[in-house]
CSV table of C-alpha atoms in Angstrom, one decimal:
chain,number,residue,atom,x,y,z
X,1,MET,CA,37.1,121.8,-78.0
X,2,THR,CA,34.9,124.9,-78.3
X,3,LYS,CA,36.7,128.1,-78.7
X,4,PRO,CA,35.8,131.0,-76.4
X,5,PRO,CA,33.7,133.7,-78.1
X,6,LYS,CA,35.8,136.5,-79.6
X,7,LYS,CA,35.9,139.6,-77.3
X,8,GLN,CA,34.2,142.6,-78.9
X,9,ASN,CA,36.5,145.2,-80.2
X,10,ALA,CA,35.9,148.2,-77.8
X,11,LEU,CA,36.7,150.6,-80.7
X,12,SER,CA,33.4,149.6,-82.3
X,13,LEU,CA,31.6,151.5,-79.5
X,14,LEU,CA,33.2,154.7,-80.7
X,15,ALA,CA,31.2,154.7,-84.0
X,16,ASP,CA,28.1,155.6,-82.0
X,17,ASP,CA,29.8,157.1,-78.9
X,18,PRO,CA,32.6,159.3,-80.4
X,19,GLN,CA,33.6,160.7,-77.0
X,20,GLY,CA,33.9,157.3,-75.5
X,21,LEU,CA,31.6,158.0,-72.6
X,22,ALA,CA,30.6,154.4,-72.3
X,23,LEU,CA,34.4,153.6,-71.8
X,24,GLY,CA,34.7,156.2,-69.1
X,25,LEU,CA,36.5,158.7,-71.4
X,26,GLU,CA,36.0,162.2,-72.7
X,27,LEU,CA,37.8,161.9,-76.0
X,28,PRO,CA,38.6,164.8,-78.3
X,29,PRO,CA,37.2,164.6,-81.9
X,30,GLY,CA,38.8,161.6,-83.7
X,31,SER,CA,38.5,159.0,-86.4
X,32,LEU,CA,38.6,155.3,-86.6
X,33,VAL,CA,41.2,153.6,-88.8
X,34,ASP,CA,40.0,150.4,-90.2
X,35,ARG,CA,41.9,147.1,-90.3
X,36,PRO,CA,43.2,146.4,-93.8
X,37,ARG,CA,41.1,143.8,-95.5
X,38,GLY,CA,42.3,140.9,-97.7
X,39,ARG,CA,40.9,140.2,-101.1
X,40,SER,CA,38.5,137.5,-99.8
X,41,LEU,CA,36.9,140.0,-97.4
X,42,LEU,CA,36.7,142.6,-100.1
X,43,ARG,CA,34.8,140.2,-102.3
X,44,SER,CA,32.4,139.1,-99.5
X,45,GLY,CA,31.6,142.6,-98.4
X,46,ALA,CA,32.4,141.8,-94.8
X,47,ARG,CA,32.0,144.6,-92.3
X,48,ARG,CA,35.3,146.4,-91.6
X,49,GLU,CA,36.8,146.1,-88.2
X,50,PRO,CA,38.5,149.2,-86.6
X,51,LEU,CA,42.2,148.8,-86.0
X,52,LEU,CA,42.8,152.0,-84.0
X,53,TRP,CA,41.3,155.4,-83.1
X,54,VAL,CA,43.3,158.6,-83.6
X,55,SER,CA,42.5,162.1,-82.6
X,56,ASP,CA,41.8,164.5,-85.5
X,57,GLU,CA,44.2,167.2,-84.0
X,58,PRO,CA,47.3,167.2,-81.9
X,59,VAL,CA,46.8,166.9,-78.1
X,60,GLY,CA,48.6,168.6,-75.3
X,61,VAL,CA,49.8,168.0,-71.8
X,62,GLY,CA,47.6,165.9,-69.6
X,63,VAL,CA,45.5,164.3,-72.3
X,64,LEU,CA,47.3,160.9,-72.3
X,65,ALA,CA,47.1,160.8,-68.5
X,66,ALA,CA,43.4,161.4,-68.5
X,67,CYS,CA,42.8,158.8,-71.2
X,68,ARG,CA,44.9,156.1,-69.5
X,69,SER,CA,43.2,156.8,-66.2
X,70,GLY,CA,39.8,156.3,-67.7
X,71,LEU,CA,40.8,153.1,-69.5
X,72,HIS,CA,42.3,151.7,-66.4
X,73,ARG,CA,39.0,152.2,-64.5
X,74,THR,CA,36.9,150.5,-67.1
X,75,GLY,CA,39.2,147.6,-68.3
X,76,SER,CA,38.1,148.1,-71.9
X,77,GLY,CA,41.0,146.2,-73.4
X,78,LEU,CA,42.3,149.4,-75.1
X,79,GLN,CA,45.8,151.0,-74.7
X,80,ALA,CA,46.4,154.7,-75.2
X,81,VAL,CA,49.6,156.0,-76.8
X,82,LEU,CA,50.8,159.0,-78.7
X,83,LEU,CA,51.4,159.0,-82.4
X,84,GLN,CA,53.9,161.5,-83.8
X,85,GLU,CA,53.8,162.8,-87.4
X,86,ARG,CA,56.8,163.7,-89.5
X,87,ARG,CA,57.2,166.2,-92.3
X,88,GLY,CA,56.2,164.5,-95.5
X,89,LEU,CA,54.7,161.6,-93.5
X,90,GLU,CA,51.6,163.3,-92.0
X,91,GLU,CA,49.0,160.8,-90.8
X,92,TRP,CA,51.3,157.9,-91.6
X,93,TRP,CA,48.8,155.6,-90.0
X,94,ASN,CA,46.4,156.3,-92.9
X,95,ARG,CA,48.9,155.6,-95.7
X,96,GLY,CA,48.6,151.9,-95.9
X,97,GLU,CA,51.7,151.4,-93.8
X,98,LEU,CA,50.0,149.3,-91.1
X,99,CYS,CA,50.0,145.5,-91.7
X,100,PRO,CA,48.7,143.7,-88.6
X,101,GLY,CA,48.0,140.5,-90.6
X,102,SER,CA,51.8,140.1,-91.3
X,103,MET,CA,52.8,139.9,-87.6
X,104,SER,CA,53.3,136.8,-85.7
X,105,ASP,CA,52.1,136.2,-82.1
X,106,PRO,CA,54.4,137.8,-79.4
X,107,ASP,CA,53.5,134.9,-77.2
X,108,ASP,CA,55.5,132.6,-79.5
X,109,HIS,CA,58.7,134.5,-78.9
X,110,HIS,CA,61.1,134.7,-75.9
X,111,VAL,CA,63.3,137.7,-75.3
X,112,GLU,CA,66.7,136.1,-75.0
X,113,PRO,CA,66.6,134.1,-78.2
X,114,VAL,CA,65.3,137.2,-80.0
X,115,LEU,CA,68.0,139.5,-78.7
X,116,ARG,CA,70.7,136.8,-79.3
X,117,GLU,CA,69.7,136.5,-82.9
X,118,PHE,CA,69.5,140.3,-83.3
X,119,TRP,CA,72.9,140.7,-81.8
X,120,ALA,CA,74.5,138.1,-84.1
X,121,GLY,CA,73.0,140.0,-87.1
X,122,VAL,CA,74.4,143.4,-86.1
X,123,VAL,CA,77.9,142.9,-84.5
X,124,PRO,CA,80.8,143.2,-86.9
X,125,ASP,CA,82.2,140.1,-88.5
X,126,PRO,CA,86.0,140.1,-88.5
X,127,GLU,CA,86.1,137.9,-91.6
X,128,GLU,CA,84.2,140.5,-93.5
X,129,GLY,CA,86.3,143.4,-92.4
X,130,GLU,CA,85.3,145.4,-89.4
X,131,GLY,CA,86.7,148.7,-90.4
X,132,PRO,CA,88.9,150.9,-88.3
X,133,ASP,CA,86.5,151.2,-85.4
X,134,GLY,CA,85.0,147.7,-85.6
X,135,ALA,CA,86.9,146.4,-82.6
X,136,GLY,CA,85.6,149.1,-80.3
X,137,LEU,CA,82.0,149.1,-81.5
X,138,THR,CA,80.7,146.5,-79.0
X,139,ALA,CA,83.4,146.8,-76.3
X,140,PRO,CA,83.5,145.6,-73.6
X,141,PHE,CA,81.5,142.8,-75.2
X,142,GLY,CA,82.7,140.6,-78.1
X,143,ARG,CA,80.9,138.9,-80.9
X,144,ASP,CA,79.1,136.5,-78.5
X,145,TRP,CA,75.7,137.7,-77.1
X,146,PRO,CA,76.5,139.0,-73.5
X,147,GLY,CA,73.1,137.9,-72.1
X,148,LEU,CA,70.2,139.8,-70.5
X,149,ALA,CA,70.8,142.7,-68.2
X,150,GLU,CA,69.6,142.1,-64.6
X,151,HIS,CA,66.2,143.0,-63.4
X,152,ARG,CA,65.9,146.3,-61.4
X,153,SER,CA,63.0,147.2,-59.2
X,154,PRO,CA,61.3,150.5,-60.1
X,155,GLY,CA,61.6,153.2,-57.5
X,156,GLU,CA,58.3,154.9,-58.7
X,157,ASP,CA,55.1,153.7,-60.2
X,158,PRO,CA,55.8,152.9,-63.9
X,159,GLU,CA,52.6,154.4,-65.1
X,160,ALA,CA,53.2,157.7,-63.2
X,161,VAL,CA,56.7,157.9,-64.7
X,162,ALA,CA,55.3,157.2,-68.2
X,163,LEU,CA,52.7,160.0,-68.0
X,164,ALA,CA,55.1,162.5,-66.5
X,165,LEU,CA,57.6,161.8,-69.3
X,166,ALA,CA,54.9,162.0,-72.0
X,167,ASP,CA,54.0,165.5,-70.7
X,168,ASP,CA,57.7,166.5,-70.6
X,169,LEU,CA,58.3,165.3,-74.2
X,170,ILE,CA,55.4,167.4,-75.3
X,171,ARG,CA,56.5,170.5,-73.4
X,172,ASP,CA,60.1,170.1,-74.6
X,173,GLY,CA,59.1,169.8,-78.3
X,174,VAL,CA,60.4,166.2,-78.6
X,175,LEU,CA,56.8,165.3,-79.5
X,176,PRO,CA,55.8,168.7,-81.0
X,177,GLY,CA,52.3,167.7,-82.2
X,178,PRO,CA,51.3,164.2,-81.0
X,179,ARG,CA,47.9,162.6,-81.7
X,180,LEU,CA,46.2,160.5,-79.1
X,181,ALA,CA,45.6,156.9,-80.2
X,182,LEU,CA,43.6,154.0,-78.8
X,183,VAL,CA,44.6,150.5,-79.8
X,184,PRO,CA,43.1,147.2,-78.7
X,185,ALA,CA,45.9,145.5,-76.8
X,186,ALA,CA,46.5,143.9,-73.5
X,187,ARG,CA,49.5,146.0,-72.6
X,188,ALA,CA,51.5,148.9,-73.9
X,189,ALA,CA,54.3,146.7,-75.3
X,190,ASP,CA,51.7,144.9,-77.5
X,191,VAL,CA,50.5,148.1,-79.2
X,192,PRO,CA,53.0,148.1,-82.2
X,193,THR,CA,52.2,144.5,-83.1
X,194,ALA,CA,48.4,145.0,-82.6
X,195,MET,CA,48.3,147.9,-84.9
X,196,GLY,CA,50.7,146.4,-87.5
X,197,TRP,CA,53.4,149.1,-87.1
X,198,ARG,CA,56.4,148.5,-89.4
X,199,GLY,CA,58.7,151.3,-88.4
X,200,ALA,CA,61.6,148.9,-87.8
X,201,VAL,CA,61.1,147.0,-91.1
X,202,ASN,CA,64.7,147.7,-92.3
X,203,HIS,CA,65.9,145.9,-89.2
X,204,GLU,CA,63.1,143.4,-88.4
X,205,GLY,CA,59.8,143.0,-90.3
X,206,ASP,CA,58.0,141.0,-87.7
X,207,THR,CA,57.1,143.6,-85.0
X,208,ALA,CA,56.1,140.8,-82.6
X,209,LEU,CA,59.8,140.2,-82.0
X,210,LEU,CA,60.2,143.8,-80.9
X,211,THR,CA,57.1,143.4,-78.7
X,212,ALA,CA,58.7,140.4,-77.0
X,213,VAL,CA,61.6,142.6,-76.1
X,214,MET,CA,59.5,145.5,-74.9
X,215,ARG,CA,57.4,143.1,-72.7
X,216,SER,CA,60.7,142.0,-71.0
X,217,TRP,CA,61.7,145.7,-70.5
X,218,GLU,CA,58.3,146.3,-68.9
X,219,GLU,CA,59.0,143.5,-66.4
X,220,ARG,CA,62.7,144.2,-65.8
X,221,PHE,CA,62.8,148.0,-65.8
X,222,GLY,CA,59.3,149.3,-65.5
X,223,ALA,CA,59.4,150.5,-69.1
X,224,ARG,CA,56.3,151.7,-70.8
X,225,LEU,CA,55.7,152.6,-74.5
X,226,ILE,CA,54.3,156.1,-74.6
X,227,ALA,CA,54.7,157.2,-78.3
X,228,LEU,CA,55.3,155.9,-81.8
X,229,GLY,CA,56.4,157.7,-84.9
X,230,PHE,CA,56.7,156.5,-88.4
X,231,ASP,CA,60.0,154.9,-87.6
X,232,GLU,CA,60.6,155.8,-83.9
X,233,ALA,CA,59.5,154.7,-80.5
X,234,HIS,CA,59.7,156.3,-77.1
X,235,LEU,CA,59.6,154.4,-73.8
X,236,SER,CA,59.6,155.6,-70.2
X,237,VAL,CA,61.8,153.8,-67.7
X,238,ALA,CA,60.8,153.6,-64.0
X,239,ALA,CA,64.0,151.8,-63.0
X,240,PRO,CA,66.8,153.8,-64.8
X,241,LEU,CA,70.3,152.4,-64.7
X,242,PRO,CA,72.2,154.4,-62.1
X,243,THR,CA,75.8,153.8,-63.3
X,244,ALA,CA,77.6,153.3,-66.5
X,245,VAL,CA,78.6,149.7,-65.4
X,246,ALA,CA,74.9,148.8,-64.9
X,247,ALA,CA,73.9,150.6,-68.1
X,248,LEU,CA,76.3,148.7,-70.4
X,249,PRO,CA,74.3,145.4,-70.6
X,250,VAL,CA,71.2,147.4,-71.3
X,251,ALA,CA,73.0,149.3,-74.0
X,252,ALA,CA,73.9,146.0,-75.6
X,253,GLU,CA,70.3,145.1,-75.6
X,254,HIS,CA,69.4,148.4,-77.2
X,255,PHE,CA,72.1,147.9,-79.9
X,256,ALA,CA,70.6,144.5,-80.8
X,257,PHE,CA,67.1,146.0,-80.7
X,258,CYS,CA,67.8,149.2,-82.6
X,259,PRO,CA,71.4,149.2,-84.1
X,260,ASP,CA,70.8,152.6,-85.7
X,261,ASN,CA,70.9,154.2,-82.3
X,262,VAL,CA,74.6,153.3,-82.2
X,263,TRP,CA,75.6,153.0,-85.8
X,264,GLN,CA,74.2,156.5,-86.7
X,265,GLY,CA,74.4,157.9,-83.2
X,266,SER,CA,76.8,157.4,-80.4
X,267,GLY,CA,79.2,155.2,-82.4
X,268,SER,CA,79.8,152.5,-79.8
X,269,VAL,CA,77.9,150.6,-77.2
X,270,ARG,CA,80.0,152.1,-74.5
X,271,ALA,CA,79.4,155.7,-75.6
X,272,TYR,CA,75.7,155.0,-76.1
X,273,ALA,CA,75.5,153.6,-72.5
X,274,ASP,CA,77.0,156.8,-71.2
X,275,GLU,CA,74.9,159.2,-73.4
X,276,ALA,CA,71.5,157.5,-73.6
X,277,VAL,CA,71.1,154.9,-70.9
X,278,THR,CA,72.9,155.9,-67.7
X,279,GLY,CA,70.4,157.6,-65.4
X,280,SER,CA,67.8,158.1,-68.2
X,281,GLU,CA,64.1,157.7,-67.7
X,282,HIS,CA,63.6,158.0,-71.5
X,283,TRP,CA,64.6,155.4,-74.0
X,284,ALA,CA,64.2,156.6,-77.6
X,285,PHE,CA,64.7,154.4,-80.7
X,286,TRP,CA,65.0,155.3,-84.3
X,287,TRP,CA,65.3,152.9,-87.3
X,288,ASP,CA,66.6,154.2,-90.6
């Protein structure tokens, strides 16, 4: 069976069209980051393929919205997100940290088995000693995976919520100097895997598993990835959980997805549900 021809990487157009006019964009000055090449490609002298485009300087309020609007009109196959630097890790996307070739295909994974396995790996094991607060860490849930939280219909357009939150995070200094980035991907949840982001490597080295979860959150809660840092991710939520009772199953998913949010943050799933999930349109994750 003949394979369909490979779709051209739209980033290649930016080499000769740096503003992205052909893509319906008016980009600020930026640079292409090439896909890492294996030894065989280095020996053969094969042409490098761009992995992502990043603005040369931080961007302000409204830039992500304008870029996403242009990409939506043209259907270029690119996704726009913000990349946040950190002191000592400036331009982390240029430091050899991105490994797209080491990721599996998100289509090969399903959210519930992924979260069930994550949960089994992070909940305390009584036989190994839970410590004084071990019993309360996952309450009201036990060691068994509690299952997926129920779907909630967004009250607002998920994209509008995402863009409004991005601007708020810039204004409030949560994202003090974000760069605009373009990544070839079919949807926002696919961006970390497509660019080979490894910010959660101490929890899970195959980012495709995280993408499988974020795809499900897109569908169940109108969540959208809006920003990535070296080891952090920020998602908007168009269907926030209105009560602590509704938030608890989602908090359990977050604990499985990013245990450091609880281990080094709220201290328990219940406290995390109250502090970070109930009523929140912003889900922030950080992996140590």
